[in-house]
Coordinates of C-alpha atoms in Angstrom, one line a residue:
X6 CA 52.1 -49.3 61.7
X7 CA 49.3 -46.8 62.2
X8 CA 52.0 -43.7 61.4
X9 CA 52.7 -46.0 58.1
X10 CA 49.0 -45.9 57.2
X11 CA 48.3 -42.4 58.3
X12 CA 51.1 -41.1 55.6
X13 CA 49.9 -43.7 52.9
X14 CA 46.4 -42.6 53.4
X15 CA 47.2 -38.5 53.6
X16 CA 49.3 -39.2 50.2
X17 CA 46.9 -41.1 48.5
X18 CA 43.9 -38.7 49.5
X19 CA 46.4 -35.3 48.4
X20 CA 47.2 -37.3 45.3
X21 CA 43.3 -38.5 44.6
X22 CA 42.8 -34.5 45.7
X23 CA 45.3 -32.6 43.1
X24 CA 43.9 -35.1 40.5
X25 CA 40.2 -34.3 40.8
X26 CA 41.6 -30.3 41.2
X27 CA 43.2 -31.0 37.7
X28 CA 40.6 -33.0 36.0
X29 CA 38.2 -30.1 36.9
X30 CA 40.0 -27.6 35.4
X31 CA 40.4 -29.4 32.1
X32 CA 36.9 -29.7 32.0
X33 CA 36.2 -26.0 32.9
X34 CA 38.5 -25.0 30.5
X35 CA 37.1 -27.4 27.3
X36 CA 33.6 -25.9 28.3
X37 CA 34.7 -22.3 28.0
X38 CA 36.5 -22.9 25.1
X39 CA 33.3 -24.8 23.2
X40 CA 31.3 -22.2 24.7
X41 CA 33.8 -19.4 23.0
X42 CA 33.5 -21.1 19.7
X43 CA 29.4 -21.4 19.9
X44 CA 29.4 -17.6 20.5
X45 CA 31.5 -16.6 18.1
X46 CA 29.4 -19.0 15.4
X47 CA 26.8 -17.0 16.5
X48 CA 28.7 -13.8 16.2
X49 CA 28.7 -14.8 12.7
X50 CA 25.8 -15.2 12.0
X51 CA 23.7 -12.7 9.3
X52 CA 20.1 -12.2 8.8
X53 CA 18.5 -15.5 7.3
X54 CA 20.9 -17.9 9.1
X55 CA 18.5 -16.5 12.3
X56 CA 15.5 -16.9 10.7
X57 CA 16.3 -20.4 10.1
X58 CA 17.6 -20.8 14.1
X59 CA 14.7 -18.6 15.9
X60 CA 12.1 -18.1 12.9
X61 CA 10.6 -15.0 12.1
X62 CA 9.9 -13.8 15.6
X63 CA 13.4 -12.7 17.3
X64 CA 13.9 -9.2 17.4
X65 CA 16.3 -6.7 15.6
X66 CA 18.7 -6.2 18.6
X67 CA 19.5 -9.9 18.6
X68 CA 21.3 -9.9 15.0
X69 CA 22.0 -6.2 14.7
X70 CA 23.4 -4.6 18.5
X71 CA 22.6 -1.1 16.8
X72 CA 18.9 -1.8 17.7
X73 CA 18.0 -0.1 21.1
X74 CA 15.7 -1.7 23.6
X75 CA 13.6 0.7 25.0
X76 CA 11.6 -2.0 27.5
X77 CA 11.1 2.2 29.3
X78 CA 8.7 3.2 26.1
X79 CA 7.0 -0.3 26.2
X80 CA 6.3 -0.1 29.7
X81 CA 4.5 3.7 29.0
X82 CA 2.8 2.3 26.0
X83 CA 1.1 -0.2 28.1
X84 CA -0.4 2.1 30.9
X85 CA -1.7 4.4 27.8
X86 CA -2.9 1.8 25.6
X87 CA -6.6 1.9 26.5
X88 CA -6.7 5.5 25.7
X89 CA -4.6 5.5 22.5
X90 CA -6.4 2.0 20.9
X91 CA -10.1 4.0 21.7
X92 CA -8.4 7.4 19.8
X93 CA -6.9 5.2 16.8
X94 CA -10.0 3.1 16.5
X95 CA -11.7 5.9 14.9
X96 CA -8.6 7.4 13.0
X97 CA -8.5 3.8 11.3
X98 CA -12.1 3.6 10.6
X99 CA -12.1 6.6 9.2
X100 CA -8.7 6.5 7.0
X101 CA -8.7 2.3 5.7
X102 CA -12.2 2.3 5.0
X103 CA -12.2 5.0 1.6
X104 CA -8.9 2.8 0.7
X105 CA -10.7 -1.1 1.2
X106 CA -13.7 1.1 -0.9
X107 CA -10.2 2.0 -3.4
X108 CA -8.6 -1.3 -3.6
X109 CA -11.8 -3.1 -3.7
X110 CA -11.8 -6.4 -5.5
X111 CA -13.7 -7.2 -8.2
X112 CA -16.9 -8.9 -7.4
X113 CA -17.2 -7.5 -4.2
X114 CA -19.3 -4.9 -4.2
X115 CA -18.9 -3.1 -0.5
X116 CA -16.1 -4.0 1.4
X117 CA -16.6 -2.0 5.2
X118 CA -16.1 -2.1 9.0
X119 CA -19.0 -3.0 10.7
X120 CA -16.8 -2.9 13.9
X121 CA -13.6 -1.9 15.1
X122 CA -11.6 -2.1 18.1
X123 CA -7.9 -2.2 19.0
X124 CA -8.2 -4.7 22.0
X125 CA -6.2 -4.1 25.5
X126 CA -3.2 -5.9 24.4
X127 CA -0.4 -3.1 23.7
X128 CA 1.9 -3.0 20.9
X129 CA 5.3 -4.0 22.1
X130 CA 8.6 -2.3 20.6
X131 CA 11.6 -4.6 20.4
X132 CA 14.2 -1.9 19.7
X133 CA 14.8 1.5 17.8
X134 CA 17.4 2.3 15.5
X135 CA 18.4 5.8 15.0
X136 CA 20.6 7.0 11.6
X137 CA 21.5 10.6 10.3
X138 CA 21.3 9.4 6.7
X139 CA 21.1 12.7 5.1
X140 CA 21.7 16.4 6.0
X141 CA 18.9 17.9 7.8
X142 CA 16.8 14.8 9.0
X143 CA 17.0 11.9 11.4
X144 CA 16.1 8.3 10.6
X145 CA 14.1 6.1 12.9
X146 CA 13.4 2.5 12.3
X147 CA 11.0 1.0 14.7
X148 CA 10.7 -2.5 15.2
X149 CA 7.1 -3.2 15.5
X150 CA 5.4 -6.3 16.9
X151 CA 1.8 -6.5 17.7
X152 CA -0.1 -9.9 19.0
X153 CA -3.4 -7.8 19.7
X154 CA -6.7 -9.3 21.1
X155 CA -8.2 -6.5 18.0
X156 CA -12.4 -6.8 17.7
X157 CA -12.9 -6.7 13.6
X158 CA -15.5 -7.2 11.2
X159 CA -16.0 -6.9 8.1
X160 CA -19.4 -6.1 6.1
X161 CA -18.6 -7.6 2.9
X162 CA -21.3 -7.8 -0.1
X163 CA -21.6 -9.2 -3.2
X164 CA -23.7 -9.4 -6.1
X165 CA -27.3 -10.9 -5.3
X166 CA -25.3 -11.5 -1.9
X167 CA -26.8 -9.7 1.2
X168 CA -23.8 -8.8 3.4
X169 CA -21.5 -11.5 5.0
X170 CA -19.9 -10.0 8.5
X171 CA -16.7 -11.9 8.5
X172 CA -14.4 -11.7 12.0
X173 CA -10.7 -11.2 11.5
X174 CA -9.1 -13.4 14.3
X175 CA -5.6 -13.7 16.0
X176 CA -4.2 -10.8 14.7
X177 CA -0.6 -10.3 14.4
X178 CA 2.0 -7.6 12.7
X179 CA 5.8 -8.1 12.2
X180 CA 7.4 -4.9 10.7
X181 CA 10.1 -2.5 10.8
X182 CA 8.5 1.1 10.8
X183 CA 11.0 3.8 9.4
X184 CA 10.0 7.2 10.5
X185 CA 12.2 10.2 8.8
X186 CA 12.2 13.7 10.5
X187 CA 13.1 16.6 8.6
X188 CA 14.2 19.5 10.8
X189 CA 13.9 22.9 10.5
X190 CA 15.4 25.7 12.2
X191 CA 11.9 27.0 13.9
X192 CA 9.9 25.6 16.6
X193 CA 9.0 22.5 16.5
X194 CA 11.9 22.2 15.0
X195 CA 10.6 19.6 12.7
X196 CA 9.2 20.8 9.4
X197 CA 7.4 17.1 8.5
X198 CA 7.6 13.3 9.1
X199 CA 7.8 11.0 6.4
X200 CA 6.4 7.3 7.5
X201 CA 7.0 3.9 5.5
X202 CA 7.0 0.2 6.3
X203 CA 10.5 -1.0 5.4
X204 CA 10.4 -4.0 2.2
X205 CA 13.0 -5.6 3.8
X206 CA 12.0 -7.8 6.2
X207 CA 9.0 -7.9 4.1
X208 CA 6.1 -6.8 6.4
X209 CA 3.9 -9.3 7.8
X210 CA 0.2 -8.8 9.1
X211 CA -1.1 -12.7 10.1
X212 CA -4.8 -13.3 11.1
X213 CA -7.5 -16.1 10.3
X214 CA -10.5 -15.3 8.9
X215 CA -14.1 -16.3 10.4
X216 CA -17.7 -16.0 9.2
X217 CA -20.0 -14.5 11.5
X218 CA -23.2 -16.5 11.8
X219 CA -22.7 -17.4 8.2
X220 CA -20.3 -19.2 6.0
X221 CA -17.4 -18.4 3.7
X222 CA -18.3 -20.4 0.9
X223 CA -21.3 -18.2 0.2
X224 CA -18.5 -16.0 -1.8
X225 CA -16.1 -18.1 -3.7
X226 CA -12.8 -16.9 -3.1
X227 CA -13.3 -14.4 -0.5
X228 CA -10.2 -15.4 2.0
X229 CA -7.6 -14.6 -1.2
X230 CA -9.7 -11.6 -2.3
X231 CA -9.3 -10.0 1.3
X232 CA -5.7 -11.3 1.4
X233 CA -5.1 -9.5 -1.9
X234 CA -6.7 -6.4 -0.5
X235 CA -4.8 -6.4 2.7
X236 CA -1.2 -6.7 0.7
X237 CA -2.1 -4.6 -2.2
X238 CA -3.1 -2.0 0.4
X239 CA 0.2 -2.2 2.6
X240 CA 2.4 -2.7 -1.0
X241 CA 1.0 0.1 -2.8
X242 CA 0.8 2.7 0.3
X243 CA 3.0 2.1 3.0
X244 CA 5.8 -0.4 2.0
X245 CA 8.7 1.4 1.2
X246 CA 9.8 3.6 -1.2
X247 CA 5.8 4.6 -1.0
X248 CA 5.7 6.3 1.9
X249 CA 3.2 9.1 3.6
X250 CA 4.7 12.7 4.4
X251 CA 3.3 14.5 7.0
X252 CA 4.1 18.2 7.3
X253 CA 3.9 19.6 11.0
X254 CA 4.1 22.9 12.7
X255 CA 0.9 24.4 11.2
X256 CA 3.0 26.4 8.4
X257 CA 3.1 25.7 5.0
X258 CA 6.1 23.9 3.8
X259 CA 7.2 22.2 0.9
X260 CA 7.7 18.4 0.9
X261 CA 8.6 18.1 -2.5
X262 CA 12.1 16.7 -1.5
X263 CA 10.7 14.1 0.8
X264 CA 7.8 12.8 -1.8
X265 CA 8.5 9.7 -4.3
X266 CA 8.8 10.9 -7.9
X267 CA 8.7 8.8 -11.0
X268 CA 11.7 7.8 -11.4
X269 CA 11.5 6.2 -15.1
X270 CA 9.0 4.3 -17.5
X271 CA 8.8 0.9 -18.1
X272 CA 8.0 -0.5 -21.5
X273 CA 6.2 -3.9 -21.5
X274 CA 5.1 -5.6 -24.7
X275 CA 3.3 -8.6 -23.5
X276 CA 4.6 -11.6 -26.2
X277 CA 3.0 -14.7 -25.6
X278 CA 2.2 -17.3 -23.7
X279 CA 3.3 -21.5 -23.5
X280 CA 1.5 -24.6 -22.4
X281 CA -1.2 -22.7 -20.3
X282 CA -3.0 -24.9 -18.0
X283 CA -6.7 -25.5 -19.6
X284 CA -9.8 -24.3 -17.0
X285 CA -12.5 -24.9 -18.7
X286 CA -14.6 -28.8 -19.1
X287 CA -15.5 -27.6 -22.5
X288 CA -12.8 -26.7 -25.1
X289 CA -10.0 -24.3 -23.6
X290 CA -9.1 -21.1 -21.8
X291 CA -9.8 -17.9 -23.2
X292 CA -6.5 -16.2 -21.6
X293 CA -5.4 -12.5 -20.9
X294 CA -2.5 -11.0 -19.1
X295 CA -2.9 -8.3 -16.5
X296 CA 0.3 -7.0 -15.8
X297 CA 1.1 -4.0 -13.0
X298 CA 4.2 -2.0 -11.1
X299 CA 1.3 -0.8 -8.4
X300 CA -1.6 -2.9 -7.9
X301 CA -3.6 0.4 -8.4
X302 CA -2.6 0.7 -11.9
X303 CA -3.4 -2.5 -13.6
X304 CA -3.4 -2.3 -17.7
X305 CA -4.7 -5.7 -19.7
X306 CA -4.1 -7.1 -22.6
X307 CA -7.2 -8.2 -25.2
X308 CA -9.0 -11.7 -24.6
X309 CA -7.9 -14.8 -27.0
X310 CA -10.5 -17.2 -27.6
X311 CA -10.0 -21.1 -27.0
X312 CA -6.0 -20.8 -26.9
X313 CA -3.5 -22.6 -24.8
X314 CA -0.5 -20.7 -26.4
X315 CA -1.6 -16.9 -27.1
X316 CA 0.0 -14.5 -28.6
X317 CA -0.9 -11.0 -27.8
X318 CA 2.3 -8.7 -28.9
X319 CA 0.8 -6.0 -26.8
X320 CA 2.8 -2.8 -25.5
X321 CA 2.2 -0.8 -22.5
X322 CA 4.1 1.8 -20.8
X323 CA 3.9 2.1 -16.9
X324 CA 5.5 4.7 -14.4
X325 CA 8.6 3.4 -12.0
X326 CA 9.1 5.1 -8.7
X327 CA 12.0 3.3 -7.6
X328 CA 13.6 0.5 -9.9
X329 CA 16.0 -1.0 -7.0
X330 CA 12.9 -2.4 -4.7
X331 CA 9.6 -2.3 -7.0
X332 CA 8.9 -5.3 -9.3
X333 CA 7.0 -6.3 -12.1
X334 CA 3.5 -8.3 -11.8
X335 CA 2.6 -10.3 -14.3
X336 CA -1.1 -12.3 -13.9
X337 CA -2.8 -14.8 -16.8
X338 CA -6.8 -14.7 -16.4
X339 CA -9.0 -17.2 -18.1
X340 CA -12.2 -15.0 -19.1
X341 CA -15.2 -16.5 -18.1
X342 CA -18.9 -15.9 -17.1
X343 CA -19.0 -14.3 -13.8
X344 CA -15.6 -14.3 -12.2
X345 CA -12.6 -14.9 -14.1
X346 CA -10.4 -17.5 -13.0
X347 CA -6.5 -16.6 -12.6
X348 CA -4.4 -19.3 -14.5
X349 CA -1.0 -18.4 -13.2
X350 CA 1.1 -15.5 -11.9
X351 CA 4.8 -14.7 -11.7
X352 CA 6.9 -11.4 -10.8
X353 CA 10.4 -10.0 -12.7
X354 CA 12.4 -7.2 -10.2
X355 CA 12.9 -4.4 -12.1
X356 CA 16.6 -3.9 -10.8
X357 CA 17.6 -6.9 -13.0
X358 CA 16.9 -4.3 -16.1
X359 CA 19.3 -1.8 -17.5
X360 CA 18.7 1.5 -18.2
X361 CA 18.0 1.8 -22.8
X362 CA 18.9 -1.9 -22.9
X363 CA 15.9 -3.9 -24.2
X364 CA 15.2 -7.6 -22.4
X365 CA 13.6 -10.6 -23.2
X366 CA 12.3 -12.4 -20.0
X367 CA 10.3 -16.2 -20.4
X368 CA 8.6 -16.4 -16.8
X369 CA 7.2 -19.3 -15.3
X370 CA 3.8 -18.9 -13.9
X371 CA 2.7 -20.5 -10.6
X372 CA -0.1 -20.8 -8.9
X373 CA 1.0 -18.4 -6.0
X374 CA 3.6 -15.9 -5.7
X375 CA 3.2 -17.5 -1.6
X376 CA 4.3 -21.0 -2.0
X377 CA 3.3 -22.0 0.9
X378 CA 0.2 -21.7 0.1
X379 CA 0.4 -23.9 -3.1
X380 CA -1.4 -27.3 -3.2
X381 CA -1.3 -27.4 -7.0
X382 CA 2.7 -28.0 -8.2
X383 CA 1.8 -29.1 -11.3
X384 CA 3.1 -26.4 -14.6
X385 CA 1.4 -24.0 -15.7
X386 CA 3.2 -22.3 -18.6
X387 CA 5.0 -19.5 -19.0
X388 CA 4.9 -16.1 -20.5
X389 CA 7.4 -14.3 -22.6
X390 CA 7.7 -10.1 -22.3
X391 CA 9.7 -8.1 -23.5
X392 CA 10.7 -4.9 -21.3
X393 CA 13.1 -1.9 -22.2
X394 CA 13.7 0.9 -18.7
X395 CA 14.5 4.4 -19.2
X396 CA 15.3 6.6 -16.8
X397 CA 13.6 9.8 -16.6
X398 CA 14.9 13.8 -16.9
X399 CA 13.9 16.4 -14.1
X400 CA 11.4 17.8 -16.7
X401 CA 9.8 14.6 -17.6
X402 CA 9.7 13.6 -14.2
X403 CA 7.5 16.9 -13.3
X404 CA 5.3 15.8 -16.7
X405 CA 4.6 12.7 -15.5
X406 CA 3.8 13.7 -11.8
X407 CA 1.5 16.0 -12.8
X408 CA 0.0 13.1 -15.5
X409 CA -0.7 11.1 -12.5
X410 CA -3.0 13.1 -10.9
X411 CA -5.3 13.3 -14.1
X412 CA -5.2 9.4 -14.5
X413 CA -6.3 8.6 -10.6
X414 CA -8.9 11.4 -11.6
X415 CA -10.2 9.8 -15.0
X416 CA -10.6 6.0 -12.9
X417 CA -12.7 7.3 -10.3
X418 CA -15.1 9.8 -13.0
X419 CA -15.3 6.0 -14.7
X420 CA -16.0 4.0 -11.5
X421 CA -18.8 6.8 -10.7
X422 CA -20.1 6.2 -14.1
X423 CA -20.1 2.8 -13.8
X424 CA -17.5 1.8 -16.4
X425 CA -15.3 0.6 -14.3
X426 CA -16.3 -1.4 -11.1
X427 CA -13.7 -0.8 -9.1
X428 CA -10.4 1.2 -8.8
X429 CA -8.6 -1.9 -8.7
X430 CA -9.8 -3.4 -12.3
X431 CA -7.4 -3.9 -14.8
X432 CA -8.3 -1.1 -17.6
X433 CA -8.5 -2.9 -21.3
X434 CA -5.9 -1.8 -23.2
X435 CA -8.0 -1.9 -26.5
X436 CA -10.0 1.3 -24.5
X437 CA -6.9 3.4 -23.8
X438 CA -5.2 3.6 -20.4
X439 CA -8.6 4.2 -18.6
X440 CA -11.1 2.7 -20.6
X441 CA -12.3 5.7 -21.7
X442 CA -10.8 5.5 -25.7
X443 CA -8.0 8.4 -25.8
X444 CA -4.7 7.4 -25.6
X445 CA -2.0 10.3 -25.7
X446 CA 2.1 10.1 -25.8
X447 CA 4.8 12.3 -26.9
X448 CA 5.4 16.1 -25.9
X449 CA 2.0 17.0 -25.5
X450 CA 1.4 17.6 -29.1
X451 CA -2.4 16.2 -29.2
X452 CA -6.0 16.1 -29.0
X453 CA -8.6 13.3 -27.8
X454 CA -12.4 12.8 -27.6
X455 CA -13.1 9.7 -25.4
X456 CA -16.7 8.1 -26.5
X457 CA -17.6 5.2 -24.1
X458 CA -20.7 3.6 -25.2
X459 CA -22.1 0.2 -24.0
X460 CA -18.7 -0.4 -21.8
X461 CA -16.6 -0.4 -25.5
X462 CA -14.2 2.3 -25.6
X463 CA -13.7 4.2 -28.7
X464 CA -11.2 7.1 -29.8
X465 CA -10.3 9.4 -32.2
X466 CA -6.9 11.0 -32.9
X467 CA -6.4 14.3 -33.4
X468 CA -3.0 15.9 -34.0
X469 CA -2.8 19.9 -34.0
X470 CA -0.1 22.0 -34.6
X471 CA 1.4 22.2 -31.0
X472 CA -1.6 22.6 -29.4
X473 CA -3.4 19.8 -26.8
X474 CA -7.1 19.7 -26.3
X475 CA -9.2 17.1 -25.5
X476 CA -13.1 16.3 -24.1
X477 CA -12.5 13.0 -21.9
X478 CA -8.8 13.3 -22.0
X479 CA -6.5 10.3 -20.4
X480 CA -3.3 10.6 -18.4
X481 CA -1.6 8.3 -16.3
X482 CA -0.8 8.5 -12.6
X483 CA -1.3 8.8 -8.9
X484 CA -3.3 11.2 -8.7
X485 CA -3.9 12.7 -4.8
X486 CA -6.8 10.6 -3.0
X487 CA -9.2 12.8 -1.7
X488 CA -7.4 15.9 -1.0
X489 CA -3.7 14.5 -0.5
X490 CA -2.8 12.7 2.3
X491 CA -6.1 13.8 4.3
X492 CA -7.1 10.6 4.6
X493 CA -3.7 9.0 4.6
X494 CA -2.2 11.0 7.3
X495 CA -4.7 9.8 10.0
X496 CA -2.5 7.0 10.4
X497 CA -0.2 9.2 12.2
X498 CA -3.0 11.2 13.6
X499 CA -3.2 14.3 11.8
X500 CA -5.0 15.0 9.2
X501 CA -3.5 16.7 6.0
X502 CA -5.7 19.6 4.4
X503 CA -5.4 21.6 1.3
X504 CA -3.1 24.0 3.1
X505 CA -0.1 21.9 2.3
X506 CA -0.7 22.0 -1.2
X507 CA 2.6 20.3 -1.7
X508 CA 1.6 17.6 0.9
X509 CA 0.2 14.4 -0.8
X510 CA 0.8 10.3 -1.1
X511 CA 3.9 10.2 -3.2
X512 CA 4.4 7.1 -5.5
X513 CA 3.0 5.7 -8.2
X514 CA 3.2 3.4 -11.0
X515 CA 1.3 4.3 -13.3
X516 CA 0.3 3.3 -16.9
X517 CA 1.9 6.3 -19.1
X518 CA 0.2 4.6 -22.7
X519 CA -1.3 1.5 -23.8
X520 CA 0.0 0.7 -27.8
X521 CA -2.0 -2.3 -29.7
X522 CA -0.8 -3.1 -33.0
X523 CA -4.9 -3.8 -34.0
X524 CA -6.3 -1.0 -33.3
X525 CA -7.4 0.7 -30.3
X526 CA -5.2 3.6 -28.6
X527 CA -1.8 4.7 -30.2
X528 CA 0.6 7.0 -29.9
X529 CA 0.4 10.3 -32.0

């Protein structure tokens, strides 16, 4: 009987044995093979399918393996932090402040550091991608992250508004840095650097903004007027295709090939506008369009009175750098006393345009081109352009580089003189380009004499017989800041000097010719 039991037991014990063996197999197996099929969904998956899994904070190895971590370089870049934030400090303060001073608002009257310091928290470098894209120079693209403990504040004035020191707080900086090394055959073996914040992922610098023993109210607006700076600073210098070029090795080179060109000119005749939303507790808006490639370069259109539905038919011409990535800005402002108030604003990507084929575009404004910042959903209007690209010819391209200078020129001799109050206003296109009353186009068969008297631009025409002079004479451009890139280049830490003549900030988009059918400047 106990032999009987014995072999029933030991056979059902092998038997409950080879079953449990078995079930645990099949189990192994279905995990491995749902794990298989979660990594090859995530093998799958691109870009913005990420953003929507991990947000905007993963890094670039994670969706794209050609990303290199370099955890080596971040561990370096800690131990010399303190040394490099107390060096950079001062290369900042000394290279942003001219540009905050450039890019000004209006209604601010100083815009400055009244202190600056990079913290102890170290930049951190999630990976590095390196490209030969072209003959003769390597291609870096840095992925950047920085979640600083940064000690900033900002002097900030106004009219009849002693100066408001206002704390930027929990700083952070999301962006892929591409750095582009030309090389040359001679020690260092690299002629110049060209540096540029890629567009795509669109750069993003986060912080909160604090008043310091005072409040923020005291100057209506101020958070989106030093949001505005911030982005028109990092769009109009840094984000690609604007770039900075940096020539090394202490020998004159030419970085002509590395610089932004103009690439074309836009024509914008600024139609009309629909159902704008009324700002005013007595009667209606008195609306204007501001339109602009680079926020440095803003043209306007004249001021209709008490009008909900406008009609300007106003023509400007503006300079394109690169029509794959730039846009078109288009901004409605309701004039009023003191500081106008923006009625709606809406943007048109220049890549959706073909070359000598004319276009008629009805945008809707919004209140925000960030929607998540929008409380206000309700419409407000639209506005109807018209817009015709062409692309320009080696020659003209050299014409209009050269144009740009004498435009950037002509704006600051007009801020200096008061005309303007900023680098950053919109110029009336009823005063010329600049404000100043000459307005030239053609083939430089032409002659102006710019009067500005009481802030009302007024010109006179003059055509010769192939021969251009002018007292107060407009162009339109970029125009080198300072003396090139000598302020620009600290960014890097080096500081360009007149002897790279070649070396400045490339880019620009500037207004080439403002055309009013009523008067004002026109073509000769």
């Amino acid at each position: 009987m106990g032999l009987i039991s014995g072999i029933l037991m030991g056979m059902i014990f092998g038997i409950s044995l080879m079953a449990g063996w078995h079930h645990m197999m099949r189990y192994r197996s279905t995990k491995r093979i749902a794990k298989a099929a979660d990594i090859k969904v995530l093998g799958n998956l691109n870009r913005d399918d990420l953003k929507k899994v991990c947000g905007d904070n993963y890094p670039e190895w994670i969706s794209f393996p050609v990303y290199e971590q370099v955890k080596w370089l971040n561990k370096e870049l800690s131990k010399l932090w303190p040394f490099v934030a107390e060096a950079a400090s001062a290369v900042i303060k000394e290279s942003v402040e001219p540009l905050l001073e450039e890019y000004r608002p209006p209604g601010i009257t100083s815009l400055k550091f009244s202190k600056l310091s990079l913290g102890t928290v170290a930049p951190k470098i999630e990976g590095i991608r390196v490209q030969s894209l072209k003959k003769g120079q390597v291609t870096m693209d840095i992925d950047f992250r920085w979640g600083g403990d940064p000690s900033i504040v900002l002097g900030v004035e106004a009219a009849l508004i002693a100066s408001i020191p206002i704390q930027l707080k929990d700083l952070q900086v999301f962006t892929i840095i591409r750095v582009i090394f030309q090389l040359a055959e001679e020690i260092p073996c690299i002629s110049a650097v060209v540096i540029a914040l890629l567009s795509e992922p669109k750069p993003r610098i986060d912080y909160t903004l604090k008043a310091v023993g005072g409040s923020l109210t005291a100057i209506p607006g101020i958070s989106d007027m030093i949001d505005d700076t911030v982005d028109n600073i990092v769009a109009d210098m840094l984000q690609w295709p604007h770039r900075i070029v940096v020539p090394l090795g202490g020998v004159s080179v030419d970085t002509s090939d590395l610089e932004l060109k103009p690439e074309g000119k836009l024509t914008v005749t600024v139609v009309k506008a629909n159902d704008l939303k009324n700002m005013e507790m007595i009667g209606k808006s008195d609306p204007y369009v501001v339109v602009h490639v680079r926020p440095l370069f803003k043209v306007k259109t004249k001021v209709i009175d008490n009008n909900l539905n406008p009609v300007w038919n106003q023509t400007f011409e503006l300079i394109v750098e690169d029509k794959e990535t730039q846009t078109l800005t288009i901004e409605v402002f309701d004039q009023d006393i003191g500081q106008d108030k923006r009625l709606g604003i809406a943007k048109f990507r220049l890549i959706e345009l073909k070359p000598d084929t004319p276009k008629e575009v009805n945008l809707s404004l919004l209140a925000s081109l960030d929607t998540l910042k929008v409380k206000d959903k309700k419409d407000r209007g639209s506005c109807t352009l018209k817009l015709l690209y062409r692309q320009f010819s080696e020659k003209e391209q050299l014409i209009a580089l050269e144009e740009e200078k004498r435009s950037l020129e002509e704006r600051n001799k007009l801020k200096e003189e008061g005309v303007l109050g900023s680098t950053m206003d919109a110029v009336d296109g009823a005063a010329s380009v600049v404000g100043s009353g000459v307005g030239m186009v053609g083939s430089g068969i032409g002659a102006g004499v710019g009067l500005v008297e009481t802030g009302i631009g007024a010109g006179v025409g003059l055509v010769g017989t192939g021969v251009g002079a002018g007292a107060g004479m407009v162009g339109s451009s970029l125009g080198a800041v300072g003396s090139g890139l000598s302020r620009a280049g600290k960014f890097v830490g080096r500081t360009i000097t007149g002897h790279h003549p070649s070396s400045r900030r490339s880019g620009s988009s500037t207004p080439v010719n403002s055309i009013q059918e009523n008067g004002g400047a026109k073509p000769l």
